[in-house]
Structures are given as structure tokens and as C-alpha cells.
Amino acid sequence: MSAAEGPLVAGVDTSTQSTKVLVVDAATGQVVASGQAPHTVTSGVGRESDPRQWWDALREALRQCGDAAHEVAAVSVGGQQHGLVTLDEHGEPVRPALLWNDVRSAPQASRLLEELGGAKAWAERTGSVPAASFTVTKWAWLAEHEPDSLRATKAVRLPHDYLTERLTGEGTTDRGDASGTGWWASGTEGYDEEILAHVGLDPALLPRVVRPGEVAGTVRDSHDLPFSKGTLVAPGTGDNAAAALGLGLRPGTPVLSLGTSGTVYAVSKRRPADATGTVAGFADAHGDWLPLACTLNCTLAVDRVAALLGLDREAVEPAAGLTLLPYLDGERTPNLPNASGLLHGLRHDTTAGQLLQAAYDGAVHSLLGALDLVLEEEADRSAPLLLIGGGARGAAWQQTVRRLSGRPVQIPEAKELVALGAAAQAAGLLTGEDPAAVARRWNTARGPVLEAVERDEATLARIAGVLSDASPLLERSERSTTAH
């Protein structure tokens, strides 16, 4: 292990596919050890995982960190948002967790909107218009389809809450992750009792919302991790809020994240309330707001297209009038939860590489369409986009974002920004600093800037036209799916 200048902290990223751990020197930001272990996610209509696998993956990732993990003075968990974790009276999962990309609750989302005042009322109340990804709609789905599971549930948690509670023995969450549930009111920064009553969820089943900078607890005695009893545990947060911390993000700087899902967001001093539902009005992890738009289909969907074509993911050719809407898991932006992929413009001379480039174009189009809604009017539209996530290092992703955005693109050299943000939050407990200031001190956003190229207006207009023309078909697909 490298000699550290300051105390060591651990940042955890429990994502859809795996759990990652970074052990970081709190003084310098140097990563002194890391580990990663996978999860299993069901395929088909539902997307579920056993939360106990997350704990096992955390143990294995920490084991890979070796001796450094034993020296950790504080730990924080960043996690995938929206997931519904139901626990019994012994703290064991009642059933597998319903993950963010499980869209079976689309009918319940529509019904809740109608029953509680419509989209504008929801946006003003919670900051967001709940879609099928939100936790409140998943709870409503569970009540309708698995009433026995509901009756057995004695605690309701989000993925990061589950791991934090296993560390500390106390049920806690933070404002950033709570803001993605649909039952946390952004205006009052507390649980919304009317919404909870409407969906039949006792607020006593929910975790305490820990304030930014507050200690969530300490590592308890009965555990099988390398942490010492009494190690400080930070509040943790959702993955996007953790990545914002990891970048040391200042208000107005746009981020485009390319992962299993795609997101665009920026820190804001203003509480968002977008009645169209395109922008989710999330809270961030240190007192501000994180207006965010999310797509369900990003790197995983494009990789699937590449696999179907038997191509390497970089083997793209100019799309030449071809349009592919890669909505393989339904879509959230635009809000088409039961849609499927759609291809238009296929010709005899169409190549596999053109098909693949069209998939990239379709995925990026959805994200950029929401970018202007995320940014405030006074934001500098010529400032570089910070490109992060697993896809950010791929040349095809980089060039597609440059071409369709017309903006310079900066690619931070730091990897695993969710885990780094969690580590910065843990470091803040030890130093008393704002975690974003810790990350700026670590210089985590440093990286090359790719110059702007001319915006490809023709491709953007073509995709928008196909999407508009295909709406009746996609809506018919929704109706036929939900009617069963």
C-alpha cells in the first residue's frame, strides 16, 4: 500500500450491475486500493436483484482492497436510485428489490398522477412527476400485485439505505436519494404524509433523513467487514448526487453521464418543478438541487445492438439517413415505458456500421433533448459538457456527443466518480469540509477537452421527425401492453 498523507476513507458505489469500493487518502484524493464484485439482475419484463447480493459484493470488493480497508476512518455509500427494498421484522428482504429500470409500474404511475392532482401538482409538491422508475409507483405496484409481500414489510429502504443500515444498525437515508422516491416533498424537505397515506405506506416504515454533513452512525460490532467498530458512516446518497460530489460540481456546469442509463444534470440553487416530467427535481447531497433528466437506454442498449450485429462497439460508420430509436427497455425520456426499439430508413445498401451509429445517435438525441431544460437560462451554452460514466471513454460515444451537441466535451480522468463522491462525503466528516470542496481539492474533474464541432442539425431534425411520426405506433404499443 502507498504511504498516505492523511486518514483513509472508503467510498462505495452499489450500482445496477456491481458494487465498487475505493479506499482514498482524504488529504490528497489518491486512490490507494480498489475492489469490485458483480450482482445478478433478472431479465425479462421485471428488473430485480437480491439485496443480500449487494452486501456479499461489498464484502468481496473490500476483501480485494486488502490491508488498506482495515485503516479506513470513515465510509459512505452511493447507490442506484429509486429501487424498492422491502424488509421484514428481522431486517431480511421480503422479496428481491424492484430496481429503477423495472417499468412494470407504468399503470400505477399514470393512476397516481390522476388521483393526486396531475403532473403540475406533483411537480410543485415533490419536484418531479413520477414515472415508472420512481419508488412510489413500485410500492403501488406491489400493493396491487403482491399484497402478501406488502403485509410482511416492516421497513422500506432504497439500495444505499440498505447497505448503510447493515453497517450501522440504524435506518437512515439522505435528501438526495429520498428526493427520487416520489414521497419526499421538496418544498418542506420531509416525507409527504398525504402521498404516503394515499399509497398505504406507514411513515414509520421509512428511514430517518440525515442532514448533509451529519454522521449517519458508526460501524456496529456485529458485521463481517474489515472496518473497526466505531468507524464513522456518512449519510451516503443516490448515484447521480454522489457523482456530482465526486466532480466537485459548481452550479451551472452541465454533466452528461453515459451508463446503463443516461443522465444529464447540473447543480442549481433553485428548486426545480418541471410539470412536463422531463426534468426530475432531485435534491443534491449538500443542500442545493440537482435537476436531472434520465433515459433508460444508453450504453447497455447500444452494446446490445452491437452484439446483435456481431460488431465491436467502436465499429461505426456514418448513419446516412438511418434512424434507430433504441428503446429496448421502454423509455423514460421521452416517457414511453412500454415502447420497444424502432428502426426507420433501412435500405439495400445499409451497412451494419451505419445501424450501430444510428443506435448511438438515437441514445444521445434523447439526452441532449433534455439538456436545455436542465440548465438555467443564464447558463453558458458554450461551456464544455463534462462527459462521465462507463461510455465516456469510448471514441464513438465521444464523437457522437460532440457532433450532436455542438459543444466542447471534457472527459475527467478520474474514474468511478460515484465512489469518489462517496469518499469525498466520508472525508468531509473527518475534515469538516463541504464534500464538493474536498473533491475540488482532489482535482477530480481534471481531464482533456475535445473542441466543439459543428452541430449536426440534420440528424437531430431527422430523429425528432421519426419520433413524432412514430408516436401513434409507440402509444398503441403502450395500450396493447397495459391492457393485458
Coordinates of C-alpha atoms in Angstrom, one line a residue:
M1 CA 0.0 0.0 0.0
S2 CA 1.2 3.5 -0.8
A3 CA 2.1 5.8 2.1
A4 CA -0.9 8.0 2.8
E5 CA -0.6 11.7 3.9
G6 CA -3.9 11.7 5.7
P7 CA -6.6 9.3 7.1
L8 CA -8.1 6.8 4.7
V9 CA -11.8 6.8 3.7
A10 CA -13.9 4.4 1.7
G11 CA -16.3 5.3 -1.0
V12 CA -18.8 2.7 -2.1
D13 CA -20.8 2.6 -5.4
T14 CA -23.6 0.0 -5.3
S15 CA -24.8 0.2 -8.9
T16 CA -27.1 -1.8 -11.1
Q17 CA -24.5 -4.4 -12.2
S18 CA -21.9 -4.4 -9.4
T19 CA -20.5 -2.9 -6.2
K20 CA -17.3 -1.0 -6.4
V21 CA -15.1 0.3 -3.5
L22 CA -12.4 2.9 -3.5
V23 CA -10.1 3.4 -0.5
V24 CA -8.9 7.0 -0.8
D25 CA -6.3 9.2 1.0
A26 CA -8.5 12.0 2.4
A27 CA -5.6 14.5 2.2
T28 CA -4.7 14.0 -1.4
G29 CA -7.5 12.1 -3.1
Q30 CA -5.1 9.4 -4.1
V31 CA -6.8 6.0 -4.6
V32 CA -4.7 3.6 -2.6
A33 CA -6.9 0.5 -3.1
S34 CA -10.0 -0.6 -5.0
G35 CA -12.3 -3.6 -5.5
Q36 CA -15.3 -4.7 -7.5
A37 CA -17.8 -7.6 -7.4
P38 CA -20.9 -8.2 -9.6
H39 CA -24.6 -8.5 -8.9
T40 CA -27.3 -10.6 -10.7
V41 CA -30.2 -8.7 -12.3
T42 CA -33.2 -10.6 -13.7
S43 CA -34.0 -10.2 -17.4
G44 CA -37.4 -10.1 -19.0
V45 CA -40.3 -7.8 -18.0
G46 CA -39.0 -7.2 -14.5
R47 CA -35.7 -6.0 -13.2
E48 CA -34.9 -7.3 -9.8
S49 CA -31.9 -8.1 -7.5
D50 CA -31.5 -9.7 -4.2
P51 CA -30.2 -7.0 -1.8
R52 CA -28.2 -9.7 0.1
Q53 CA -26.0 -9.9 -3.1
W54 CA -25.1 -6.2 -2.6
W55 CA -23.8 -7.0 0.8
D56 CA -21.8 -10.0 -0.4
A57 CA -20.4 -7.9 -3.2
L58 CA -19.4 -5.2 -0.8
R59 CA -17.6 -7.8 1.3
E60 CA -15.8 -9.2 -1.7
A61 CA -14.8 -5.7 -3.0
L62 CA -13.4 -4.8 0.4
R63 CA -11.5 -8.0 0.5
Q64 CA -9.8 -7.0 -2.8
C65 CA -8.8 -3.8 -1.1
G66 CA -6.5 -5.7 1.2
D67 CA -4.9 -4.1 4.3
A68 CA -6.0 -0.6 3.3
A69 CA -9.6 -1.4 4.1
H70 CA -8.6 -2.1 7.8
E71 CA -7.3 1.5 8.1
V72 CA -10.5 3.3 7.0
A73 CA -11.7 6.0 9.3
A74 CA -15.0 6.8 7.6
V75 CA -17.1 5.3 4.9
S76 CA -20.0 6.4 2.7
V77 CA -22.3 4.5 0.3
G78 CA -23.6 5.9 -3.1
G79 CA -26.2 3.8 -4.8
Q80 CA -28.5 3.3 -7.7
Q81 CA -31.7 5.4 -7.1
H82 CA -35.4 4.5 -6.9
G83 CA -35.0 0.8 -6.1
L84 CA -37.7 -0.5 -3.7
V85 CA -36.2 -2.6 -0.9
T86 CA -38.7 -4.3 1.4
L87 CA -37.5 -5.8 4.7
D88 CA -39.2 -8.0 7.2
E89 CA -39.2 -7.7 11.0
H90 CA -35.7 -9.3 11.1
G91 CA -34.2 -6.9 8.5
E92 CA -34.2 -9.6 5.8
P93 CA -35.6 -8.9 2.3
V94 CA -39.2 -9.8 1.9
R95 CA -38.6 -10.2 -1.9
P96 CA -36.0 -9.2 -4.4
A97 CA -35.6 -5.4 -4.8
L98 CA -37.5 -3.7 -7.7
L99 CA -34.8 -1.7 -9.5
W100 CA -35.0 1.7 -11.1
N101 CA -35.3 0.2 -14.6
D102 CA -38.2 -2.1 -13.7
V103 CA -41.1 -0.3 -15.6
R104 CA -44.0 -2.7 -14.6
S105 CA -45.5 0.1 -12.5
A106 CA -46.3 2.3 -15.5
P107 CA -50.1 1.9 -15.0
Q108 CA -49.7 2.8 -11.3
A109 CA -47.7 5.9 -12.2
S110 CA -50.5 7.1 -14.5
R111 CA -53.1 6.4 -11.9
L112 CA -51.2 8.2 -9.1
L113 CA -50.9 11.3 -11.4
E114 CA -54.6 11.3 -12.0
E115 CA -55.6 10.6 -8.3
L116 CA -53.3 13.3 -6.8
G117 CA -53.9 16.4 -8.9
G118 CA -52.0 15.8 -12.1
A119 CA -48.4 16.5 -13.2
K120 CA -48.2 20.1 -12.2
A121 CA -49.4 19.4 -8.6
W122 CA -46.8 16.5 -8.3
A123 CA -44.0 18.7 -9.7
E124 CA -44.8 21.5 -7.2
R125 CA -45.1 19.1 -4.4
T126 CA -42.2 16.6 -4.9
G127 CA -40.1 18.4 -7.5
S128 CA -40.8 15.6 -10.0
V129 CA -43.6 13.9 -12.0
P130 CA -43.3 10.3 -11.0
A131 CA -42.7 7.8 -13.8
A132 CA -42.5 4.0 -13.7
S133 CA -38.9 4.3 -12.3
F134 CA -39.9 6.0 -9.1
T135 CA -40.2 4.2 -5.8
V136 CA -43.7 5.3 -5.0
T137 CA -45.1 3.7 -8.2
K138 CA -43.3 0.5 -7.4
W139 CA -44.8 0.4 -3.9
A140 CA -48.3 0.9 -5.6
W141 CA -47.5 -1.9 -8.0
L142 CA -46.5 -4.2 -5.1
A143 CA -49.7 -3.4 -3.2
E144 CA -51.8 -4.4 -6.3
H145 CA -49.9 -7.5 -7.3
E146 CA -48.3 -8.8 -4.1
P147 CA -50.4 -7.9 -1.1
D148 CA -48.8 -10.6 1.0
S149 CA -45.3 -9.1 0.4
L150 CA -46.8 -5.7 1.4
R151 CA -48.2 -7.1 4.7
A152 CA -44.8 -8.7 5.5
T153 CA -42.9 -5.5 5.0
K154 CA -41.8 -3.8 8.2
A155 CA -39.2 -1.4 6.7
V156 CA -38.8 0.3 3.3
R157 CA -35.4 1.3 2.1
L158 CA -33.5 2.4 -1.0
P159 CA -30.4 0.5 -2.2
H160 CA -27.9 2.8 -0.5
D161 CA -30.0 2.8 2.7
Y162 CA -29.9 -0.9 2.9
L163 CA -26.1 -1.1 2.9
T164 CA -25.8 1.9 5.3
E165 CA -28.2 0.2 7.7
R166 CA -26.3 -3.0 7.6
L167 CA -23.2 -1.0 8.6
T168 CA -24.8 1.0 11.4
G169 CA -27.9 -0.9 12.5
E170 CA -29.9 2.3 12.0
G171 CA -32.4 3.1 9.3
T172 CA -31.2 6.3 7.5
T173 CA -31.3 8.0 4.1
D174 CA -30.3 11.4 2.7
R175 CA -32.2 14.2 0.9
G176 CA -30.6 13.4 -2.4
D177 CA -31.8 9.8 -2.6
A178 CA -35.1 10.5 -0.8
S179 CA -36.0 13.0 -3.5
G180 CA -36.2 10.3 -6.0
T181 CA -38.9 8.3 -4.2
G182 CA -41.9 10.4 -5.1
W183 CA -43.0 10.5 -1.4
W184 CA -40.5 13.2 -0.2
A185 CA -41.7 16.8 -0.6
S186 CA -39.1 19.1 -2.0
G187 CA -40.8 22.2 -0.6
T188 CA -40.8 21.1 3.0
E189 CA -37.8 18.6 2.7
G190 CA -39.8 16.0 4.5
Y191 CA -42.0 13.0 3.8
D192 CA -45.3 13.8 2.3
E193 CA -47.9 12.4 4.6
E194 CA -50.8 12.7 2.1
I195 CA -49.0 10.8 -0.6
L196 CA -47.9 8.1 1.9
A197 CA -51.5 7.7 3.2
H198 CA -52.8 7.5 -0.4
V199 CA -50.5 4.6 -1.3
G200 CA -50.9 3.0 2.1
L201 CA -47.3 3.4 3.3
D202 CA -46.8 3.9 7.1
P203 CA -44.2 6.7 7.5
A204 CA -42.8 4.6 10.5
L205 CA -41.5 2.1 7.9
L206 CA -39.3 4.8 6.3
P207 CA -35.7 5.7 7.3
R208 CA -34.7 8.9 9.0
V209 CA -33.5 11.6 6.6
V210 CA -29.9 12.6 7.7
R211 CA -28.8 16.2 7.0
P212 CA -25.8 16.9 4.8
G213 CA -22.6 16.7 6.9
E214 CA -24.3 14.8 9.7
V215 CA -22.9 11.4 10.9
A216 CA -25.4 8.7 10.0
G217 CA -23.9 6.4 12.5
T218 CA -20.9 4.2 13.3
V219 CA -20.0 0.7 12.2
R220 CA -21.6 -1.7 14.6
D221 CA -19.9 -4.6 16.3
S222 CA -21.8 -7.5 14.6
H223 CA -20.5 -7.4 11.0
D224 CA -18.1 -9.3 8.8
L225 CA -16.3 -6.3 7.1
P226 CA -12.7 -5.1 7.7
F227 CA -13.9 -1.8 9.3
S228 CA -13.3 -1.3 13.0
K229 CA -16.2 -0.9 15.3
G230 CA -17.0 2.9 15.7
T231 CA -15.8 3.8 12.1
L232 CA -17.8 6.8 11.0
V233 CA -20.5 6.3 8.4
A234 CA -21.6 9.2 6.3
P235 CA -25.2 9.7 5.1
G236 CA -24.5 8.4 1.6
T237 CA -26.7 9.4 -1.3
G238 CA -28.0 8.4 -4.8
D239 CA -25.6 7.7 -7.5
N240 CA -26.1 10.9 -9.5
A241 CA -25.8 13.1 -6.4
A242 CA -22.6 11.2 -5.5
A243 CA -21.1 11.7 -8.9
A244 CA -21.9 15.4 -8.6
L245 CA -20.0 15.5 -5.4
G246 CA -17.2 13.5 -7.0
L247 CA -16.8 16.1 -9.6
G248 CA -16.9 19.0 -7.1
L249 CA -19.7 20.4 -9.3
R250 CA -20.5 24.1 -9.2
P251 CA -23.9 25.4 -10.2
G252 CA -24.5 25.7 -14.0
T253 CA -21.9 23.2 -15.1
P254 CA -23.6 20.5 -17.3
V255 CA -22.9 16.8 -16.9
L256 CA -23.8 14.1 -19.3
S257 CA -23.4 10.6 -17.8
L258 CA -23.2 7.5 -20.0
G259 CA -24.0 4.3 -18.1
T260 CA -26.7 1.6 -18.2
S261 CA -29.0 4.6 -18.0
G262 CA -28.0 8.0 -19.4
T263 CA -28.4 11.2 -17.4
V264 CA -27.9 15.0 -17.9
Y265 CA -27.8 17.2 -14.8
A266 CA -26.4 20.3 -13.2
V267 CA -26.3 21.7 -9.7
S268 CA -28.8 24.5 -9.1
K269 CA -29.6 26.9 -6.3
R270 CA -33.3 26.9 -7.4
R271 CA -35.8 24.2 -6.5
P272 CA -36.9 22.6 -9.8
A273 CA -40.6 21.8 -10.6
D274 CA -40.9 20.7 -14.3
A275 CA -44.6 19.9 -14.9
T276 CA -43.7 18.2 -18.2
G277 CA -41.9 15.5 -16.2
T278 CA -38.8 15.6 -18.4
V279 CA -36.7 17.1 -15.6
A280 CA -36.7 15.4 -12.3
G281 CA -36.3 17.9 -9.5
F282 CA -33.9 16.0 -7.3
A283 CA -32.1 17.3 -4.3
D284 CA -28.3 17.1 -4.2
A285 CA -26.3 15.8 -1.3
H286 CA -25.1 19.1 0.2
G287 CA -28.1 21.5 0.3
D288 CA -28.7 22.5 -3.3
W289 CA -30.7 20.9 -6.1
L290 CA -29.9 18.6 -8.9
P291 CA -32.3 19.0 -11.8
L292 CA -31.8 15.8 -13.9
A293 CA -33.2 14.1 -16.9
C294 CA -32.7 10.4 -17.3
T295 CA -33.0 7.9 -20.2
L296 CA -33.3 4.1 -19.6
N297 CA -31.4 3.1 -22.7
C298 CA -27.8 4.1 -23.0
T299 CA -24.6 2.0 -23.1
L300 CA -26.3 -1.3 -22.5
A301 CA -28.8 -0.7 -25.3
V302 CA -26.1 0.3 -27.8
D303 CA -23.9 -2.6 -26.8
R304 CA -26.9 -4.9 -27.4
V305 CA -27.3 -3.6 -30.9
A306 CA -23.5 -4.1 -31.5
A307 CA -23.8 -7.7 -30.2
L308 CA -26.8 -8.4 -32.5
L309 CA -24.8 -7.1 -35.4
G310 CA -21.7 -9.0 -34.4
L311 CA -19.7 -5.7 -34.2
D312 CA -17.2 -4.2 -31.8
R313 CA -18.9 -1.2 -30.2
E314 CA -16.5 1.2 -31.9
A315 CA -17.2 -0.2 -35.5
V316 CA -19.4 2.7 -36.5
E317 CA -20.0 4.3 -40.0
P318 CA -21.9 7.5 -40.8
A319 CA -25.6 6.7 -40.4
A320 CA -26.6 8.1 -43.8
G321 CA -30.3 8.8 -43.2
L322 CA -30.9 5.9 -40.9
T323 CA -32.8 6.4 -37.6
L324 CA -32.8 3.9 -34.7
L325 CA -34.7 4.7 -31.5
P326 CA -33.0 2.2 -29.1
Y327 CA -35.8 2.0 -26.6
L328 CA -35.1 -1.7 -25.7
D329 CA -36.2 -1.3 -22.1
G330 CA -39.1 1.1 -22.7
E331 CA -38.1 4.7 -22.2
R332 CA -38.4 7.4 -19.6
T333 CA -37.2 10.4 -21.7
P334 CA -39.4 10.5 -23.8
N335 CA -41.9 8.9 -21.4
L336 CA -42.7 5.7 -23.2
P337 CA -42.4 3.0 -20.6
N338 CA -43.7 0.1 -22.8
A339 CA -42.1 1.1 -26.1
S340 CA -39.6 -1.0 -27.9
G341 CA -36.8 -0.2 -30.3
L342 CA -37.7 1.3 -33.7
L343 CA -35.7 1.3 -37.0
H344 CA -36.5 3.6 -39.9
G345 CA -34.7 4.2 -43.2
L346 CA -33.3 0.7 -43.9
R347 CA -32.0 0.3 -47.5
H348 CA -30.3 -2.4 -49.5
D349 CA -27.0 -0.7 -49.1
T350 CA -27.3 -0.1 -45.4
T351 CA -24.3 -1.4 -43.5
A352 CA -24.0 -2.9 -40.0
G353 CA -21.8 0.0 -39.0
Q354 CA -24.4 2.5 -40.0
L355 CA -27.0 0.7 -38.0
L356 CA -24.7 0.9 -35.0
Q357 CA -24.0 4.6 -35.4
A358 CA -27.8 5.2 -35.6
A359 CA -28.2 3.5 -32.2
Y360 CA -25.6 5.9 -30.8
D361 CA -27.4 8.8 -32.4
G362 CA -30.8 7.7 -31.0
A363 CA -29.4 7.3 -27.5
V364 CA -27.6 10.7 -27.4
H365 CA -30.6 12.5 -29.0
S366 CA -32.8 11.7 -26.0
L367 CA -30.2 13.1 -23.6
L368 CA -29.4 16.3 -25.5
G369 CA -33.1 17.0 -25.9
A370 CA -33.4 17.4 -22.2
L371 CA -30.2 19.4 -21.6
D372 CA -31.6 22.8 -22.2
L373 CA -34.4 22.1 -19.8
V374 CA -31.9 21.1 -17.1
L375 CA -29.8 24.2 -17.5
E376 CA -31.0 27.6 -16.2
E377 CA -31.5 30.4 -18.8
E378 CA -28.3 32.2 -17.8
A379 CA -26.1 29.1 -18.1
D380 CA -23.3 29.4 -20.6
R381 CA -24.3 27.2 -23.6
S382 CA -20.8 27.1 -24.9
A383 CA -19.2 25.7 -21.8
P384 CA -17.8 22.2 -22.0
L385 CA -20.0 19.3 -21.3
L386 CA -18.5 17.1 -18.6
L387 CA -18.8 13.5 -20.1
I388 CA -18.7 10.8 -17.4
G389 CA -19.8 7.2 -16.9
G390 CA -18.7 3.9 -18.5
G391 CA -19.3 5.1 -22.0
A392 CA -17.3 8.4 -21.6
R393 CA -14.0 6.8 -22.7
G394 CA -15.4 5.3 -25.9
A395 CA -14.5 7.2 -29.0
A396 CA -17.8 6.5 -30.7
W397 CA -19.7 8.0 -27.7
Q398 CA -17.4 11.0 -27.5
Q399 CA -17.7 11.8 -31.2
T400 CA -21.5 11.3 -31.2
V401 CA -21.9 13.7 -28.3
R402 CA -19.6 16.3 -29.9
R403 CA -21.4 16.1 -33.2
L404 CA -25.0 16.2 -31.9
S405 CA -24.3 18.8 -29.1
G406 CA -22.0 21.2 -31.0
R407 CA -20.3 21.8 -27.7
P408 CA -16.7 21.2 -26.4
V409 CA -16.6 18.0 -24.3
Q410 CA -14.4 17.5 -21.3
I411 CA -13.6 14.0 -20.1
P412 CA -12.5 13.8 -16.4
E413 CA -9.5 11.5 -15.9
A414 CA -10.9 10.3 -12.6
K415 CA -12.7 7.0 -12.7
E416 CA -15.6 5.7 -10.5
L417 CA -16.9 9.2 -9.7
V418 CA -19.8 7.8 -7.7
A419 CA -17.4 6.0 -5.4
L420 CA -15.1 9.1 -5.4
G421 CA -18.1 11.3 -4.4
A422 CA -19.0 8.9 -1.6
A423 CA -15.3 9.0 -0.5
A424 CA -15.4 12.8 -0.5
Q425 CA -18.5 12.7 1.6
A426 CA -16.8 10.4 4.1
A427 CA -13.7 12.7 4.1
G428 CA -15.9 15.7 4.8
L429 CA -17.0 14.0 8.1
L430 CA -13.3 13.9 9.2
T431 CA -12.3 17.4 8.0
G432 CA -15.5 19.4 8.4
E433 CA -15.3 20.5 4.7
D434 CA -18.1 20.6 2.1
P435 CA -17.6 17.3 0.2
A436 CA -17.7 19.1 -3.1
A437 CA -14.9 21.3 -1.9
V438 CA -13.0 18.1 -0.9
A439 CA -13.4 16.8 -4.5
R440 CA -12.2 20.1 -6.0
R441 CA -9.2 20.0 -3.7
W442 CA -8.6 16.5 -5.1
N443 CA -8.9 18.0 -8.7
T444 CA -11.2 15.1 -9.8
A445 CA -12.7 17.0 -12.8
R446 CA -9.2 17.4 -14.5
G447 CA -9.1 15.9 -18.0
P448 CA -8.7 16.6 -21.7
V449 CA -11.2 18.9 -23.5
L450 CA -12.3 18.0 -27.0
E451 CA -13.0 21.0 -29.1
A452 CA -16.5 21.8 -30.4
V453 CA -17.5 20.7 -33.9
E454 CA -20.4 22.0 -36.0
R455 CA -23.7 20.7 -34.6
D456 CA -25.4 18.0 -36.9
E457 CA -28.8 19.7 -37.1
A458 CA -29.9 17.4 -40.0
T459 CA -29.6 14.3 -37.9
L460 CA -31.2 15.9 -34.9
A461 CA -34.2 17.0 -37.0
R462 CA -34.5 13.6 -38.7
I463 CA -34.6 11.7 -35.4
A464 CA -37.1 14.2 -33.9
G465 CA -39.3 13.8 -37.0
V466 CA -39.3 10.0 -36.8
L467 CA -40.1 10.1 -33.1
S468 CA -43.0 12.4 -33.8
D469 CA -44.3 10.3 -36.7
A470 CA -43.9 7.1 -34.7
S471 CA -45.8 8.3 -31.6
P472 CA -49.1 6.7 -32.6
L473 CA -47.4 3.4 -33.1
L474 CA -45.5 3.7 -29.8
E475 CA -48.6 4.7 -28.0
R476 CA -50.6 1.8 -29.5
S477 CA -47.8 -0.4 -28.2
E478 CA -48.3 1.0 -24.7
R479 CA -52.1 0.5 -24.8
S480 CA -51.8 -3.1 -26.0
T481 CA -49.2 -3.9 -23.4
T482 CA -51.0 -2.4 -20.4
A483 CA -54.3 -3.9 -21.4
H484 CA -53.2 -7.4 -20.5

